Coordinates of C-alpha atoms in Angstrom, one line a residue:
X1 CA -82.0 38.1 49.4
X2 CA -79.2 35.7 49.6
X3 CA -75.8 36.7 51.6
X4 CA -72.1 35.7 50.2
X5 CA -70.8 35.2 53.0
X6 CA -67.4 37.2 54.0
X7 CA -64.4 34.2 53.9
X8 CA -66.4 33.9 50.2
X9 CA -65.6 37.1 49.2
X10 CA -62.4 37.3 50.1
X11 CA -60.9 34.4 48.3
X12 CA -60.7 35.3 44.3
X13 CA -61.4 32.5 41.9
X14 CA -57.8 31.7 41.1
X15 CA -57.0 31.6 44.8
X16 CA -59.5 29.4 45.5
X17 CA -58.4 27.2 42.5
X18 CA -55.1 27.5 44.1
X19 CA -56.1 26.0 47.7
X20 CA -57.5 22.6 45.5
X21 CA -54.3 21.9 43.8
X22 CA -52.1 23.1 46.5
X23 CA -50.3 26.1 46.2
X24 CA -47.0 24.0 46.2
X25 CA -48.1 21.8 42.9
X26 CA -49.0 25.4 41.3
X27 CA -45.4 27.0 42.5
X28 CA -44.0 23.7 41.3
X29 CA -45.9 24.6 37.8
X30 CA -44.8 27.8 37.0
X31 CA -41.2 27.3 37.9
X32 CA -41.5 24.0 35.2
X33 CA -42.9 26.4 32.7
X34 CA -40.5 29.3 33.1
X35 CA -37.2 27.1 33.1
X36 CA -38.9 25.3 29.6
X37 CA -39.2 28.8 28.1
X38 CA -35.5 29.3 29.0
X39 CA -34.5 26.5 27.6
X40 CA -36.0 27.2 24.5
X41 CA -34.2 30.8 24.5
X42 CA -30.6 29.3 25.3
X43 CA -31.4 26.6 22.2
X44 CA -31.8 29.9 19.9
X45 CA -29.2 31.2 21.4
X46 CA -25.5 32.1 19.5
X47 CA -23.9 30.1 22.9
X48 CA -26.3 26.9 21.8
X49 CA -25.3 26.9 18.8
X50 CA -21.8 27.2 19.8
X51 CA -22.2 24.1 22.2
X52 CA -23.8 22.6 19.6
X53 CA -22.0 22.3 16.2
X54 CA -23.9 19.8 14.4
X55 CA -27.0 22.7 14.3
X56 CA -24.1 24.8 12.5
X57 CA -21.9 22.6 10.1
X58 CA -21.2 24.0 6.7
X59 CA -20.7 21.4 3.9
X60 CA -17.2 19.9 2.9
X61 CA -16.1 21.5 0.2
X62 CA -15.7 19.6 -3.1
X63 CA -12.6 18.4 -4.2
X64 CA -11.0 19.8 -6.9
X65 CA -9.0 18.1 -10.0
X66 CA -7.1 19.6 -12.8
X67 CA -8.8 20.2 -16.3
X68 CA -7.3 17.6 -19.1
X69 CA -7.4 17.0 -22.7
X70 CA -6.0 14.5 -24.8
X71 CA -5.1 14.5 -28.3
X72 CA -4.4 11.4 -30.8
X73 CA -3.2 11.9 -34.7
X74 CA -4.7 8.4 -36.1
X75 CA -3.5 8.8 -39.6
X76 CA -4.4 12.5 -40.0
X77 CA -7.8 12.0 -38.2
X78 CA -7.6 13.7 -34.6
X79 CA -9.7 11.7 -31.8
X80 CA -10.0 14.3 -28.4
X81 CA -11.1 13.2 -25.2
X82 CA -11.5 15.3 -22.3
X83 CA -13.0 17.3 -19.1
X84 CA -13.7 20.9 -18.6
X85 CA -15.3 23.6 -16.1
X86 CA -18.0 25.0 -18.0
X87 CA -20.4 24.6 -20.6
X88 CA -19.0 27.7 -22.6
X89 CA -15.1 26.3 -22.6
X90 CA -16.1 22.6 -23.8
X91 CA -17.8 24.9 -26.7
X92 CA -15.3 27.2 -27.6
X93 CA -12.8 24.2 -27.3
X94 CA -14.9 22.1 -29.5
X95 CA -15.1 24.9 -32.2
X96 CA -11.1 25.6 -32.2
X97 CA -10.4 21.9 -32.4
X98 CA -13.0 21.7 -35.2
X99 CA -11.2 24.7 -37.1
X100 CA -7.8 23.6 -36.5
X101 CA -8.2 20.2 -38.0
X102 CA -10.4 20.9 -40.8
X103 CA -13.3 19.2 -39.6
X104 CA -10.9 15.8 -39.8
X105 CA -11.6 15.5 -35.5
X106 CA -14.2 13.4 -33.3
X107 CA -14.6 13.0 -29.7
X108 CA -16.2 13.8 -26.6
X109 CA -15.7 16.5 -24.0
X110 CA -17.2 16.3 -20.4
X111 CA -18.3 19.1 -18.2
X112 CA -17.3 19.0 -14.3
X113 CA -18.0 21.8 -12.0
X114 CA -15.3 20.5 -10.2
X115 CA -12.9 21.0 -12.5
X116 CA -10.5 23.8 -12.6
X117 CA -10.0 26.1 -15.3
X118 CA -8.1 24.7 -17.7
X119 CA -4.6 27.3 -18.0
X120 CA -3.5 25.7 -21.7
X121 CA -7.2 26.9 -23.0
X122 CA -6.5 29.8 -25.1
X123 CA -3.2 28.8 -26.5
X124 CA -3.9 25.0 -27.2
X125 CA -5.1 25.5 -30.9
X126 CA -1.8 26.6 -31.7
X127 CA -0.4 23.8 -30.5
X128 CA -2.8 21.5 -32.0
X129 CA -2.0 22.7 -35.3
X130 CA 1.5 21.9 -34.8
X131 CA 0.3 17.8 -33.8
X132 CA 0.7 17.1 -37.6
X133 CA 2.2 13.6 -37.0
X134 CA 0.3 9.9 -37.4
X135 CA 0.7 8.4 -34.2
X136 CA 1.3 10.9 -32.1
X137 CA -1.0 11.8 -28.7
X138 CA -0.4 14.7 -26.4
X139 CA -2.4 15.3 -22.8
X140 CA -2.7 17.5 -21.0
X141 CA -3.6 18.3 -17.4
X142 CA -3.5 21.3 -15.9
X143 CA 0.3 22.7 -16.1
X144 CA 1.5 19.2 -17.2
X145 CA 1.7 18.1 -20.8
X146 CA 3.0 14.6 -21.9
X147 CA 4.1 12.9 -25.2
X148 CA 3.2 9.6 -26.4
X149 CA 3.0 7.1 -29.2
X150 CA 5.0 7.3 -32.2
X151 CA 6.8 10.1 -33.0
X152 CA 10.6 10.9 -34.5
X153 CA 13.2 12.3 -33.2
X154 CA 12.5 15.5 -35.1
X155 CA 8.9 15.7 -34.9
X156 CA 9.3 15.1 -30.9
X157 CA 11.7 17.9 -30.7
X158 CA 9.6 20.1 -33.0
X159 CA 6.5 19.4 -30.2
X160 CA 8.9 20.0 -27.3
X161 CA 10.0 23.7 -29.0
X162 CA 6.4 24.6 -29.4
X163 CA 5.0 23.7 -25.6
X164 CA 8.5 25.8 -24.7
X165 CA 6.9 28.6 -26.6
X166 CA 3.4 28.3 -25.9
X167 CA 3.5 26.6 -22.3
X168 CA 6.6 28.3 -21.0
X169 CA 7.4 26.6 -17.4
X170 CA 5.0 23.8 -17.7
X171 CA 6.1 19.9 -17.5
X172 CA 6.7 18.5 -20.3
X173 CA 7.1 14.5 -20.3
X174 CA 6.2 11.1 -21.7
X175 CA 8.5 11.5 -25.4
X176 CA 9.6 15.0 -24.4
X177 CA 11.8 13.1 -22.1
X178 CA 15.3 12.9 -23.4
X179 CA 15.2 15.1 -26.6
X180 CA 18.2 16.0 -28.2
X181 CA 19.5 12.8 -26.4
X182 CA 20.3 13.9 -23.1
X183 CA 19.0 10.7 -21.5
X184 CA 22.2 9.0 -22.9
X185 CA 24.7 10.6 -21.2
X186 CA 23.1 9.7 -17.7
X187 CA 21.2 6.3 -18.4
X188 CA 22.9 2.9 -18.6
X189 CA 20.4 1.1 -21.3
X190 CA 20.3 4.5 -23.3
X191 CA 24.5 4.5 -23.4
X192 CA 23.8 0.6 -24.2
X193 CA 21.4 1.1 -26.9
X194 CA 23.3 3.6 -28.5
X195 CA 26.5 1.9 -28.6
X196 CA 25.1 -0.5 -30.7
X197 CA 25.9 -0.3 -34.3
X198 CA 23.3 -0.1 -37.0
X199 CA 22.9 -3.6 -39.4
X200 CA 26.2 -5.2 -37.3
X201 CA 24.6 -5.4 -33.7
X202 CA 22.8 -9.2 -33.3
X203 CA 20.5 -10.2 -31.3
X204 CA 22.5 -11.5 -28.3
X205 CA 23.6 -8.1 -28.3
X206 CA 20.8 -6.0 -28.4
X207 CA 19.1 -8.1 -25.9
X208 CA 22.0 -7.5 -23.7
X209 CA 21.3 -3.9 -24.1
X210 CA 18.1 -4.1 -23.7
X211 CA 17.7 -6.3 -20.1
X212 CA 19.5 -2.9 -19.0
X213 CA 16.3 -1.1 -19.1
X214 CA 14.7 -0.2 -15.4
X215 CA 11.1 0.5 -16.5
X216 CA 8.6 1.8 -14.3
X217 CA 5.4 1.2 -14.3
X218 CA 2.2 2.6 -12.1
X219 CA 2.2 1.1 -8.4
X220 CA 0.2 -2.6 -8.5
X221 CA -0.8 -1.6 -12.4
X222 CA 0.3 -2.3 -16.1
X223 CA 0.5 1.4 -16.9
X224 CA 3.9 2.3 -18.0
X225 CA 4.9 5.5 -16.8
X226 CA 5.4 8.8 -18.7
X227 CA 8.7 8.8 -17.6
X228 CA 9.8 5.0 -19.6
X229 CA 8.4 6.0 -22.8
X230 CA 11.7 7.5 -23.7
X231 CA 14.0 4.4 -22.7
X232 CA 11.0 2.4 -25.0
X233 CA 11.6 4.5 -28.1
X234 CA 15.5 3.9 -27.9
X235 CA 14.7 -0.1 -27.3
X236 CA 12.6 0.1 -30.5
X237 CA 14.7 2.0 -32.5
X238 CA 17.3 -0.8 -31.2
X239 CA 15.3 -3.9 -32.5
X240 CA 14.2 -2.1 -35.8
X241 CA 18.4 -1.6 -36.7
X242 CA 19.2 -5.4 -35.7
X243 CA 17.9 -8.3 -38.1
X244 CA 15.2 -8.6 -39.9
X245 CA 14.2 -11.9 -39.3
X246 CA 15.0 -11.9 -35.3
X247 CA 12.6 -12.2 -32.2
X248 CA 12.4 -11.4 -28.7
X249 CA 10.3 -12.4 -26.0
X250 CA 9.3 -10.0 -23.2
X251 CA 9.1 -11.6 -19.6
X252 CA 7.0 -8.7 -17.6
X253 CA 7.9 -7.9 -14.5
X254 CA 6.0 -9.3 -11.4
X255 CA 6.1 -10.6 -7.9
X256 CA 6.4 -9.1 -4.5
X257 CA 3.0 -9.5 -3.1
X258 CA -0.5 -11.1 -3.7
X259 CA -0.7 -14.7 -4.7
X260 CA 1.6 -16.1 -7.1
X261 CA -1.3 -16.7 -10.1
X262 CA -1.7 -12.5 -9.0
X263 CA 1.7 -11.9 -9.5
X264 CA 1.5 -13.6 -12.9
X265 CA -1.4 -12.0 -14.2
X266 CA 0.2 -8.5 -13.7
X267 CA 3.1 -9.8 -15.5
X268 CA 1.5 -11.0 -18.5
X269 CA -0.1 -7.4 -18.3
X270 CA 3.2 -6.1 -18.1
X271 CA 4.5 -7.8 -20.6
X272 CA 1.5 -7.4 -23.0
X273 CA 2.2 -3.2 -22.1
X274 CA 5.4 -3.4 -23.3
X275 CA 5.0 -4.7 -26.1
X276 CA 2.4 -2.8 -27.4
X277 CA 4.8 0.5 -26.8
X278 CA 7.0 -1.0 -28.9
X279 CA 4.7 -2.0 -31.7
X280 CA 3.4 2.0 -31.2
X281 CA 6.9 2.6 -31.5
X282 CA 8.0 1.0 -34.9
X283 CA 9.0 -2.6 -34.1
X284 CA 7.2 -5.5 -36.6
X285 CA 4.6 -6.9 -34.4
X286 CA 5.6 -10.4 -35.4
X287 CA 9.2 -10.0 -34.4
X288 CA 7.8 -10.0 -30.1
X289 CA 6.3 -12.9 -27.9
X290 CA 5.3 -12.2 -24.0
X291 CA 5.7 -14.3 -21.6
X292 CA 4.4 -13.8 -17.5
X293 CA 6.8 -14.8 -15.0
X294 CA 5.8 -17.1 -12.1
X295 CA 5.6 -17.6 -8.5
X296 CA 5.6 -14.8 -6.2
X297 CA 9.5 -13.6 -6.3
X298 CA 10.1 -10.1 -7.8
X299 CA 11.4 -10.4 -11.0
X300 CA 12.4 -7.5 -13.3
X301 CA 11.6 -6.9 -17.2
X302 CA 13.5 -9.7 -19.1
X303 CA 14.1 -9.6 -22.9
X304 CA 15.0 -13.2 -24.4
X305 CA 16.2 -13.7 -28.1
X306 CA 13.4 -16.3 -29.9
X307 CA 15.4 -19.0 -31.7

């Protein structure tokens, strides 16, 4: 019978394995395998995550805008364009528009999750009920309601009572703008236009009057803003008491940056603007000619009388 010798016997597998890697190289494995698990603890860890934010970050949140509408009387025949919140509110706004005008209405309405609720949604057929006049268009967006395209003295201040009444501590501009004709007691072209009489004023004169007028307009745009469409009424109401037979050109305003043919362009835009408020406004279309102004100097809105 074969012996196992004693040194044999006393030396378990393992250990043997460890004496022909070297203990050492088997220390030096363990203490690599226990500082991997670690690492793969502190990486689950709340601390990790702490040190590392990117494994953490939430999403931006999405920007906002106000809900708008807008609303345009073409001859009895209401065109709406707009953006809601929700599929429900662009339904049971297309239903009151629909009932309020008789079926006379056509349009589109978005949906935008990123809208916000629209405050004027309960009230507005009311208020569209009252938008009676051709030529008229109201927006809205969100506590803000504006006044545009041709409506009367009367009629505007009819549209400013109801918004009052309906909208109570909203902003009301555009043509709600100097109602009742406060804008004359404070404005230099308003006090102008008005001091001219009816059928005795000439051209000279009203053009006088009328290169008193500061219009704004958008920043580096063509868009005249809300807050001019009140001086653009009086200038129209100005040219439709003078002659019959008389014309004006309109020089836009321009210059100030950009290359002069840029500065030109915008004028023409200007110009072009302008005129077509006034046309909105009342004023014989034939009775206006634009003109762009050149070079890159800043130039204001000019009116010139047409011989």
């Amino acid at each position: 019978m074969r012996t196992i010798p004693p040194a044999a016997r006393a030396n378990p597998p393992a250990l043997a394995f460890g004496r022909r890697i070297g203990l050492p190289s088997l220390a030096l494995a363990v203490a690599l395998s226990a500082g991997l698990s670690a690492c793969k603890r502190d990486a689950a860890s709340p601390d990790a995550a702490a040190a590392n934010p990117a494994a953490t970050a939430t999403p931006a949140p999405v920007a906002r805008f106000d809900a708008r509408l807008s609303l345009v009387n073409n001859n009895g025949a209401i065109r709406y364009d707009g953006t809601l919140d929700s599929e429900a509110n662009r339904k049971a706004l297309s239903i009151a528009l629909a009932q309020a005008y008789s079926g006379q209405i056509s349009g589109n309405l978005n949906v935008d999750k990123a809208a916000k609720p629209a405050p004027w949604l309960d009230k507005l057929p009311q208020f569209a009920a009252a938008l009676s006049m051709s030529g008229a268009a109201v927006s809205f967006e969100g506590e803000k309601i504006e006044l545009s395209g041709q409506a009367s003295d009367a009629d505007r201040a009819i549209l400013l009572e109801k918004a009052k009444t309906l909208f109570p501590g909203y902003q009301y501009g555009g043509l709600f703008e100097g109602v009742g004709g406060a804008a004359a007691s404070t404005d230099a072209a308003a006090q102008a236009l008005a001091a001219l009489e009816p059928g005795k004023a000439g051209p000279a004169e009203i053009v006088k009057a009328l290169n008193q007028i500061n219009l704004r307009f958008d920043d580096g745009g063509a868009r005249i803003a809300p807050a001019s469409l009140d001086i653009l009424s009086r200038a129209a109401k100005a040219i439709q008491a003078g002659p019959a037979d008389a014309r004006y050109e309109i020089v836009g305003p321009g210059g100030g940056g950009g290359q002069p043919s840029d500065n030109e362009t915008l004028s023409r835009q200007r110009a072009e603007a302008v005129k077509v408020q006034l046309i909105v406004a009342g004023v014989n279309p034939g009775a206006l000619d634009t003109k762009a102004a050149s070079g890159a100097a800043t130039t204001p809105l000019q009116f010139n009388a047409v011989k």
